[in-house]
Coordinates of C-alpha atoms in Angstrom, one line a residue:
X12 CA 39.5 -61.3 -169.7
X13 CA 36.7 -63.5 -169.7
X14 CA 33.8 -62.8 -167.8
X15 CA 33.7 -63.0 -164.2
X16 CA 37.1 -63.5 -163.7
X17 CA 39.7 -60.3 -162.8
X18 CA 43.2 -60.1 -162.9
X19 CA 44.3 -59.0 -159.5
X20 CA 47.9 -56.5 -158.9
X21 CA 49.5 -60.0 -157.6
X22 CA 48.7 -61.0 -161.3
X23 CA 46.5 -64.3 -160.2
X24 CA 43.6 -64.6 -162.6
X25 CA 40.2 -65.2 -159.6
X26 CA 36.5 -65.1 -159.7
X27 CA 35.4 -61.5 -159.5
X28 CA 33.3 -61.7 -156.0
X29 CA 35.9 -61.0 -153.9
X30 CA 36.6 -57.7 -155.0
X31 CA 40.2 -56.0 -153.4
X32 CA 39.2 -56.9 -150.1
X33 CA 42.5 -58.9 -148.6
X34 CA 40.5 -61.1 -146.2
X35 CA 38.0 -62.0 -148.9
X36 CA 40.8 -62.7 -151.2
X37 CA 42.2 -64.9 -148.7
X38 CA 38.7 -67.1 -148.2
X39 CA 38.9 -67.3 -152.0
X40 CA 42.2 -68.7 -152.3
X41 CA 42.5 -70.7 -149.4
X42 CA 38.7 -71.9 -148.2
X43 CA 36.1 -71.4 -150.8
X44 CA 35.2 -74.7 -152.6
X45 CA 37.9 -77.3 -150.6
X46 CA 36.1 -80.4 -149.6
X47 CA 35.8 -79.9 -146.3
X48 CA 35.1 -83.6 -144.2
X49 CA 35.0 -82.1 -140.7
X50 CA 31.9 -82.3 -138.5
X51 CA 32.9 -79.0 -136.8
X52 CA 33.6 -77.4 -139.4
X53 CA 30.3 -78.4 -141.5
X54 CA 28.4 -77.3 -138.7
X55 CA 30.0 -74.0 -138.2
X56 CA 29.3 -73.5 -141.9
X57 CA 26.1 -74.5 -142.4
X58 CA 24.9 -72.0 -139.5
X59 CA 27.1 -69.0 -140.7
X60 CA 25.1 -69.2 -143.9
X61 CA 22.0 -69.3 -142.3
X62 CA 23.2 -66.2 -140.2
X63 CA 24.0 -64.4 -143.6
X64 CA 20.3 -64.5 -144.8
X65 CA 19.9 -60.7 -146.0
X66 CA 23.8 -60.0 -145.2
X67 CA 26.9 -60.2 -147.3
X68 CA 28.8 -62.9 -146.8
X69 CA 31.9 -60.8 -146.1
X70 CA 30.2 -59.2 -143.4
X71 CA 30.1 -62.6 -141.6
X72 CA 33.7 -63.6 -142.2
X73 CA 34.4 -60.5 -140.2
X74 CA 32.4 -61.6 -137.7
X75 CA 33.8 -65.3 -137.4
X76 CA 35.8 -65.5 -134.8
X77 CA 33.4 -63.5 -132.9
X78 CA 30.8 -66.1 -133.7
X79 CA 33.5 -69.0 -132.8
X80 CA 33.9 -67.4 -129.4
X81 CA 30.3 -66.8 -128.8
X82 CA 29.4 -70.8 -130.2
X83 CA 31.7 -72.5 -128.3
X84 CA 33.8 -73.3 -131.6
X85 CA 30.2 -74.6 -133.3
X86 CA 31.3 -77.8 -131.3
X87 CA 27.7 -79.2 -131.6
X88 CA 28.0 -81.3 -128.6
X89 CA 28.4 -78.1 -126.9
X90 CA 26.0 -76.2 -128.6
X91 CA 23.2 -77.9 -127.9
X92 CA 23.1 -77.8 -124.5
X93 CA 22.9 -73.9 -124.8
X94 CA 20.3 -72.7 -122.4
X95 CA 18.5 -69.4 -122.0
X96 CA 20.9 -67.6 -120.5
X97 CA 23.1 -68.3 -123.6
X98 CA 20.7 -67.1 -125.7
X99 CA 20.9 -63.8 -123.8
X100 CA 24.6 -63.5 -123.8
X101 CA 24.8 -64.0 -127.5
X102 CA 21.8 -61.3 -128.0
X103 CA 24.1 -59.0 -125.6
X104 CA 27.4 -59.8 -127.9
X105 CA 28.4 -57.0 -130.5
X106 CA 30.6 -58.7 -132.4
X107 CA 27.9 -61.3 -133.9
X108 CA 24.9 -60.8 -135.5
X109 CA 22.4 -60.3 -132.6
X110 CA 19.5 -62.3 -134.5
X111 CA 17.3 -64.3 -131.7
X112 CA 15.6 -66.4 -134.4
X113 CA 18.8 -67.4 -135.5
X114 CA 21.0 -67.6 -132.5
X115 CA 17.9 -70.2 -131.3
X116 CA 18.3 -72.1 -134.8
X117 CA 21.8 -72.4 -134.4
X118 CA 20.9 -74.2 -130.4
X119 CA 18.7 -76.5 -132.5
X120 CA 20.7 -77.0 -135.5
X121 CA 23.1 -78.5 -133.1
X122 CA 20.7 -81.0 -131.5
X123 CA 19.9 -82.3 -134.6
X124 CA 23.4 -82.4 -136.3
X125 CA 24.0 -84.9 -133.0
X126 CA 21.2 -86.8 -134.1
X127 CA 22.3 -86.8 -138.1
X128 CA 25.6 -87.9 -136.6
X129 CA 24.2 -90.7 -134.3
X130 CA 22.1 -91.9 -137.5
X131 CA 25.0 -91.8 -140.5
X132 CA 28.2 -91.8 -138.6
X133 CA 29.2 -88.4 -138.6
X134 CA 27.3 -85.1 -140.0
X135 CA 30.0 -85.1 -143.0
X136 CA 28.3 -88.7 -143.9
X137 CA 25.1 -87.2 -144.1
X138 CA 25.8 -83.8 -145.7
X139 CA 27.9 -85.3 -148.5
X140 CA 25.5 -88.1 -149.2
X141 CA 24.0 -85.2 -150.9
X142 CA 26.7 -84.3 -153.2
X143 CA 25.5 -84.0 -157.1
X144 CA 26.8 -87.0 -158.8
X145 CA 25.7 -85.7 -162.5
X146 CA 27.5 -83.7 -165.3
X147 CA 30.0 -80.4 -163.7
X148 CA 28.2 -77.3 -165.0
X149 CA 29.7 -76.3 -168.6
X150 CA 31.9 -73.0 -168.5
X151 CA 29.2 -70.6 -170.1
X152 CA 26.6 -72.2 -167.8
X153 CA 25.7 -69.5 -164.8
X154 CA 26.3 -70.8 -161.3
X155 CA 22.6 -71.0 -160.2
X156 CA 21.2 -69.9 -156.4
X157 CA 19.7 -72.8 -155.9
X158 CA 19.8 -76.7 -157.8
X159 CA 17.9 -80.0 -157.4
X160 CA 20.6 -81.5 -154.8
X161 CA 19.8 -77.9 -152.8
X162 CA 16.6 -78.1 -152.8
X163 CA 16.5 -82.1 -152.0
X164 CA 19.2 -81.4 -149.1
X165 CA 16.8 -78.2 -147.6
X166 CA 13.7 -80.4 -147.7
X167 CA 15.8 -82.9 -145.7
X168 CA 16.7 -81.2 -143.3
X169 CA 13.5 -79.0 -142.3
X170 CA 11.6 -82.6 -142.4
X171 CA 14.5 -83.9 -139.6
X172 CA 13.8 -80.5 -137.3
X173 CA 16.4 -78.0 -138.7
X174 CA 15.3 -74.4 -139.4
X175 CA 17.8 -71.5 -141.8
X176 CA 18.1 -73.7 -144.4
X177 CA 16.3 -73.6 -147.5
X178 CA 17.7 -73.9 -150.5
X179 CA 19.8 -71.1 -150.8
X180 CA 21.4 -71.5 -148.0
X181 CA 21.7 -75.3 -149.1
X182 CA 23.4 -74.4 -152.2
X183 CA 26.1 -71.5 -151.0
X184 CA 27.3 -74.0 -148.1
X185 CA 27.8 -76.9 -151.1
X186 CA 30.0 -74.1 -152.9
X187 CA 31.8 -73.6 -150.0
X188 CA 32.3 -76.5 -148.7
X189 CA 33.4 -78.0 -151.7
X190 CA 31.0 -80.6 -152.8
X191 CA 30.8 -78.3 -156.0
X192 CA 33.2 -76.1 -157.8
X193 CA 32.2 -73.1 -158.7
X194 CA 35.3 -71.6 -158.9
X195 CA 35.1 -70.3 -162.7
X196 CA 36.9 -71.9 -165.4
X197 CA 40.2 -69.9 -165.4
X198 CA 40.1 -69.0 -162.2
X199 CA 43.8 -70.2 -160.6
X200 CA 41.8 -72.0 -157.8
X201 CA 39.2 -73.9 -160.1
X202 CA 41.9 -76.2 -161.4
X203 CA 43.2 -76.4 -157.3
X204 CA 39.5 -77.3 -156.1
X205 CA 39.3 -80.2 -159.1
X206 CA 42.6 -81.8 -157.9
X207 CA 41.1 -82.1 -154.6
X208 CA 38.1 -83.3 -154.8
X209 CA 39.7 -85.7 -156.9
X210 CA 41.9 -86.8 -153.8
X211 CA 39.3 -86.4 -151.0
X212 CA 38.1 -89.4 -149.2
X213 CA 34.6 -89.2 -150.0
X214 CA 33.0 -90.2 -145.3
X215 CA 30.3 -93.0 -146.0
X216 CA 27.9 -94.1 -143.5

């Protein structure tokens, strides 16, 4: 078996991250690296990243639909006009992470995702204006942390107000929302992930 990739007991070849854990196996198959076009749904994303900072990412996922209910459904329009007393709630909430730094980011992420989306059209406009347009990474390449585009899309955004977002952060919500895919080569869903990006109607401003 190459490396990276295991063979799970269903017999479909996958990228090793997800381990035997049956609701990270299901992000894998069914949400990691699809080109995802949906303001809401690049909003919710790029704050749950930033809420990972120093976490696994599977002990977010756990936490989603905690974090939905808590965030309004990351409906930005919403989310913005979170007050103090929101802030409060959320810190009282169990089932998220009870970060104030980062439950205030998210509150001003939103503000400025409205503003993105007055500017371009929508946020998706905006975020995948960013998408790399050079050469896919080779299959012995690693998949970096961080790349160019990352970095470029980080700086970005900190210079128009947002905060939990360096280049990291940038980089894992590119993966997952599939501007990239970094699905390994021979992983059943890498070939799934290339038809549709192939398909996907690219929003424009």
């Amino acid at each position: 078996m190459t490396e990276g990739l295991v063979t799970g007991d269903d017999s479909i070849v996958r990228c090793w991250w997800p381990g035997d854990h049956a609701d990270y196996l299901a992000y894998h198959d069914d949400e990691w690296g699809r080109p995802t076009t949906d303001d809401t749904r690049l909003f919710e994303k790029i704050c749950l990243e930033g809420f990972q900072a120093g976490l696994s990412w599977l002990t977010i996922l756990r936490k989603r639909e905690a974090f939905r209910s808590g965030f309004a459904g990351f409906d930005p329009a919403v989310v913005a006009g979170f007050g103090s007393d929101d802030v409060e709630r959320l810190l009282g909430d169990a089932g998220i992470v009870r970060h104030r730094g980062k439950i205030e980011s998210t509150i001003n992420n939103a503000a400025r995702a409205l503003e993105v989306a007055d500017e371009f059209g929508s946020l998706a406009a905006y975020l995948w204006s960013w998408e790399p347009t050079g050469e896919a990474r080779g299959p012995d390449d690693p998949i970096p942390a961080t790349t160019a585009e990352s970095t470029a899309l980080s700086r970005d955004l900190k210079r128009r107000g947002w905060s939990f977002v360096g280049p990291t952060t940038a980089y894992a919500f590119m993966q997952a929302m599939g501007m990239v895919n970094d699905h390994m080569p021979g992983c059943a869903f890498h070939a799934v992930v290339e038809a549709e990006r192939a398909t996907v109607v690219r929003p424009t401003r």
